[in-house]
XYZ file of C-alpha atoms in Angstrom:
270
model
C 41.521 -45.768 37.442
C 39.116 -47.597 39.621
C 36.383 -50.109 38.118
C 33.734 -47.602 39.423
C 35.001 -44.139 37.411
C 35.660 -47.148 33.950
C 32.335 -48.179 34.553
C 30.552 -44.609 35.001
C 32.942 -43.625 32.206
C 31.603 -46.077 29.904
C 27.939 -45.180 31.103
C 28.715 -41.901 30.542
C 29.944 -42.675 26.864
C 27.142 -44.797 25.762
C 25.024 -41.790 26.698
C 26.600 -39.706 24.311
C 26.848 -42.391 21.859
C 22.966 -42.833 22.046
C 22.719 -38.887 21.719
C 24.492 -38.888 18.746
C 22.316 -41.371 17.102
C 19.150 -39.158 17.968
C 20.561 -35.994 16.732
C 21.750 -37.583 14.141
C 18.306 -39.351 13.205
C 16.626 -36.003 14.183
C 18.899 -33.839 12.030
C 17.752 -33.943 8.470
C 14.135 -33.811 9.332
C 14.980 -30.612 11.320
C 16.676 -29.222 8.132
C 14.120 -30.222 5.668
C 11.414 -28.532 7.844
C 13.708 -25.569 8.350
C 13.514 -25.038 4.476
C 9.557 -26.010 4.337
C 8.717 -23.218 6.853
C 11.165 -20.336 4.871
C 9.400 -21.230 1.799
C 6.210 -21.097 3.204
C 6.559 -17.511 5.354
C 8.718 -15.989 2.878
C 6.316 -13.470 1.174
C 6.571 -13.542 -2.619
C 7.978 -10.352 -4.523
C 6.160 -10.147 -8.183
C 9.494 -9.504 -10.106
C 12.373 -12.087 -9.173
C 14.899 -10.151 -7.288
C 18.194 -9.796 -9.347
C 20.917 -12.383 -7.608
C 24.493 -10.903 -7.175
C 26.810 -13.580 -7.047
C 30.000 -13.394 -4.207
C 32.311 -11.240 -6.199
C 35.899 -12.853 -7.149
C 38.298 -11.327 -5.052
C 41.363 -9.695 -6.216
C 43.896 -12.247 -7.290
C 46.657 -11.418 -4.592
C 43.780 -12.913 -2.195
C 44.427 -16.144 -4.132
C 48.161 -15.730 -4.109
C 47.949 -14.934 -0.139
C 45.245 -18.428 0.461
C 47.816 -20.824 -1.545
C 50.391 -19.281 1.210
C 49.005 -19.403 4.212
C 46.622 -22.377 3.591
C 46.887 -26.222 3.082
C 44.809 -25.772 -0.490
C 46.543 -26.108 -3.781
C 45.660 -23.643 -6.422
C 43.094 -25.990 -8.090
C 41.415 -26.489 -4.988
C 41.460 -22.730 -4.031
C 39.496 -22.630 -7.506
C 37.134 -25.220 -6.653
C 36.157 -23.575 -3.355
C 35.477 -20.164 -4.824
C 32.801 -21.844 -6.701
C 31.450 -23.440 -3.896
C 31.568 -20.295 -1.561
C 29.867 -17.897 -4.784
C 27.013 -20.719 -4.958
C 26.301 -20.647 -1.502
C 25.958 -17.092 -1.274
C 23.667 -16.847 -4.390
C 21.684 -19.515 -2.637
C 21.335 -17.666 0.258
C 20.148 -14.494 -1.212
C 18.241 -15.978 -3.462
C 16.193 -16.899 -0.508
C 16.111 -14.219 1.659
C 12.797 -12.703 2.161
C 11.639 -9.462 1.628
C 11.148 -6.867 4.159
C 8.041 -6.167 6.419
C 7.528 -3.239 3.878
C 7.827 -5.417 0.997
C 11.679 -3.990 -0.290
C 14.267 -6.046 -1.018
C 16.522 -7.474 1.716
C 20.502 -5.932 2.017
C 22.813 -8.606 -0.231
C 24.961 -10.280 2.651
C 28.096 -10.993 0.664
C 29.385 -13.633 2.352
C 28.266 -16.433 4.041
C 25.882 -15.962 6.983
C 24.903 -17.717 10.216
C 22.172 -19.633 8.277
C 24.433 -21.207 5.476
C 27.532 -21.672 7.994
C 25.128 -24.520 9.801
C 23.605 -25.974 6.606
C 27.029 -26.656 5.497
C 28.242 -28.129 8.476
C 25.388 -30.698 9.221
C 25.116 -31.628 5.715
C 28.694 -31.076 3.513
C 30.782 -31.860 6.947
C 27.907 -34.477 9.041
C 28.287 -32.279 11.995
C 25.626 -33.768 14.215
C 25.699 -31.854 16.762
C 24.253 -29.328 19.424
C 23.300 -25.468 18.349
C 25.507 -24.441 20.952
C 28.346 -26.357 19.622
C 27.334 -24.731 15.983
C 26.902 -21.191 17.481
C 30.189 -21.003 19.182
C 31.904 -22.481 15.914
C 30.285 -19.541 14.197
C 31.709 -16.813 16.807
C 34.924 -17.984 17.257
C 35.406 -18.794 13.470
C 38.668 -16.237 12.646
C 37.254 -13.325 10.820
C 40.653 -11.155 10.486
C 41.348 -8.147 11.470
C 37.612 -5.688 11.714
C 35.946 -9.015 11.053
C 33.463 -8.906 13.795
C 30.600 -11.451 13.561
C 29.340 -10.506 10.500
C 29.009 -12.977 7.641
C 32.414 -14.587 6.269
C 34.364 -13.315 3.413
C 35.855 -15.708 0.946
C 39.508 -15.411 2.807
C 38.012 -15.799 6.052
C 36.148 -19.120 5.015
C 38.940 -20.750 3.177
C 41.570 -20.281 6.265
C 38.985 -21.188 8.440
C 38.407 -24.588 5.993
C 42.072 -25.007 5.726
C 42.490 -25.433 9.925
C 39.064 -27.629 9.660
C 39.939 -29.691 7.506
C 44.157 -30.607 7.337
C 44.797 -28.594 10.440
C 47.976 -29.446 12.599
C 47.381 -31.124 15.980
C 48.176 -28.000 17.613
C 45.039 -26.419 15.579
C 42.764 -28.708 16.398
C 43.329 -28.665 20.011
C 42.979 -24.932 20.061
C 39.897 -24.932 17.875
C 38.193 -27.065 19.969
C 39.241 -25.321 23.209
C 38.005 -21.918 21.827
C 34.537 -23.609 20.670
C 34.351 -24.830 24.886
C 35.628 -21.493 26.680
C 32.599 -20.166 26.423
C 33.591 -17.137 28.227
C 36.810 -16.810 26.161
C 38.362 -16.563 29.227
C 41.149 -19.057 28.469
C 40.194 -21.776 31.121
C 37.422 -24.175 30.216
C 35.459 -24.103 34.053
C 33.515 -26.963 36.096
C 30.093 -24.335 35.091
C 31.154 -24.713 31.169
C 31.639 -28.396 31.247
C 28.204 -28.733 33.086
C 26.276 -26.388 30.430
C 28.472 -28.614 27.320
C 27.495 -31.954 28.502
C 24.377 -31.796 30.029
C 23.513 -30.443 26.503
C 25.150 -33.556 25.023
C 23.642 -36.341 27.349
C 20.525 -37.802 27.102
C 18.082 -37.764 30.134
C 17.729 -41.445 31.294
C 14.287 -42.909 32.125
C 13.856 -42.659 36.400
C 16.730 -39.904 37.194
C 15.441 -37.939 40.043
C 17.946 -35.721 39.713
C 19.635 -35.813 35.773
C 21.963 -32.877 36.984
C 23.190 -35.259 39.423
C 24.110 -37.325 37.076
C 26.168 -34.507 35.012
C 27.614 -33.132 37.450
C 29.584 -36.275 38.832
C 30.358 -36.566 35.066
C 32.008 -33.232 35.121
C 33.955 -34.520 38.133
C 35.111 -37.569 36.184
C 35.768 -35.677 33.174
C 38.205 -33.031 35.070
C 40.249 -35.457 36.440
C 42.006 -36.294 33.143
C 41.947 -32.757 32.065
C 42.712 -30.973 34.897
C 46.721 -31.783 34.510
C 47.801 -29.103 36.899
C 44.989 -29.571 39.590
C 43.470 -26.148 39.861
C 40.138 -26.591 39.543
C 39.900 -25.589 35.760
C 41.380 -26.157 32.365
C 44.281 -24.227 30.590
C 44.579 -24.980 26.910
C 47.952 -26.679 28.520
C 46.143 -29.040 30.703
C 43.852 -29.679 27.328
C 46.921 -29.808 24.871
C 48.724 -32.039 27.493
C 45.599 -34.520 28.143
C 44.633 -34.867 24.431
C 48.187 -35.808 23.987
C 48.023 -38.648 25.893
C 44.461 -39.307 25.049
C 43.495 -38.336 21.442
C 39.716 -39.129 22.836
C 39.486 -36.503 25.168
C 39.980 -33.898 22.084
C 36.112 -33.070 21.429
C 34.974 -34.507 25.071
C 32.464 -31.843 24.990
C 30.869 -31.906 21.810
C 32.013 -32.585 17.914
C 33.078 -29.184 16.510
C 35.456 -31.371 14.245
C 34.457 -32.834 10.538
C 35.361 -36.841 10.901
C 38.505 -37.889 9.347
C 36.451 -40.035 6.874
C 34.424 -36.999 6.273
C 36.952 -34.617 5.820
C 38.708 -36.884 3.288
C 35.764 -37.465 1.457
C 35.081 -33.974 0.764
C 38.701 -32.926 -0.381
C 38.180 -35.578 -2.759
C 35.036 -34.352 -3.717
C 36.655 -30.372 -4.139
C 39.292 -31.891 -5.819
C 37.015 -34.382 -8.597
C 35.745 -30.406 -8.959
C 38.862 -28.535 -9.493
């Protein structure tokens, strides 16, 4: 590569670097305000409203997780009671209706909880769009639509998350960037995913510029077949020879370090 596209690389990746300290800076003040401003709009019933717990699912569920998951049985356990607290959290909270009734129980866990948990249990720091297109392309099963996640739907989705194979990582992360679900990732998505990501530099005339010569950059080593746009082969094939290039768009993955710590947190619980 020549010493101009290292040296706009490594530009380009102290940008993101810097980005990630801001958002990460900027993050738990955003949440804490986020729960200031529900408890301050949320009008107040004068009975508590009656909190219904996730209900257990049928044991064949369990039998079918410690299957077709990476969780042992103890762990399984552990995350039922993690999953039923969040959803008694979350309905405990939900405010009434603008006629004062009581809201429909969601029994699973919505939109809401889905990015609590993965800023603060998984220290995803990262953009809403990143966080959005986790939450729609998280595997639902079969009539599973974008409604709030069931317990099975959760734990499979935890299982790829967290102890995935290479193979699942790569095509999580490629589903989170097609935006279109097209099955290419296009010049027009990588310029929406980073210009998100970077930060605007003091004096650009022209920041998109600036991305868009990026995006250039950026295809070059992902682009393995030369077509303009990105298969999840050319992905699968570039991660492979550079692990880096895996969430080049955006984290949508819990850290190793992370990951690891909270598996040994489920499992101090289980």
């Amino acid at each position: 590569m020549a010493d101009t596209d290292k040296q706009q690389l490594s530009m380009a990746a102290s940008a993101i670097a810097m980005r990630g300290v801001s958002l990460f800076l900027s993050a738990g003040r955003a949440a804490a305000e986020r729960r200031v401003a529900a408890t301050a709009t949320a009008p107040r019933s004068k009975q508590p409203k009656p909190v219904v717990p996730g209900s257990r699912p049928a044991q064949k569920i369990f039998d079918i997780l410690l299957k077709s998951t990476r969780f042992n049985k103890n762990e399984l356990e552990a995350l039922f009671t993690m999953y039923r607290k969040l959803v008694t959290a979350a309905q405990g909270i939900t405010p009434n209706t603008a006629i004062g009734q009581p809201p429909a129980k969601v029994d699973g866990i919505d939109q809401s909880t889905f990015r609590d948990v993965m800023h603060n249990t998984f220290d995803l720091v990262t953009e809403e769009a990143i966080l959005e297109r986790m939450w729609v392309t998280w595997e639902r099963g079969s009539g599973g639509g974008e409604g709030a996640l069931k317990f099975e739907a959760w734990v499979k989705g935890l299982s790829r998350l967290l102890r995935g194979t290479d193979d699942e990582r790569v095509a999580h992360c490629f589903a989170v960037y097609d935006l279109n679900n097209d099955g290419y990732i296009s010049k027009d998505e990588m310029f929406l995913l980073l210009k998100n990501s970077l930060l605007k530099q003091p004096g650009d005339e022209d920041p998109d510029e600036g991305v868009r010569e990026l995006v250039e950059l950026v295809l070059k080593k992902l682009d393995v077949d030369k077509d303009g746009r990105v298969s999840v082969k050319d992905y699968r094939d570039a991660v492979d020879q550079e692990p880096l290039l895996l969430e080049a768009f955006g984290q949508c993955l819990p850290s190793r370090r992370q990951a690891s710590a909270f598996l040994k947190t489920l499992n101090s619980k289980a």
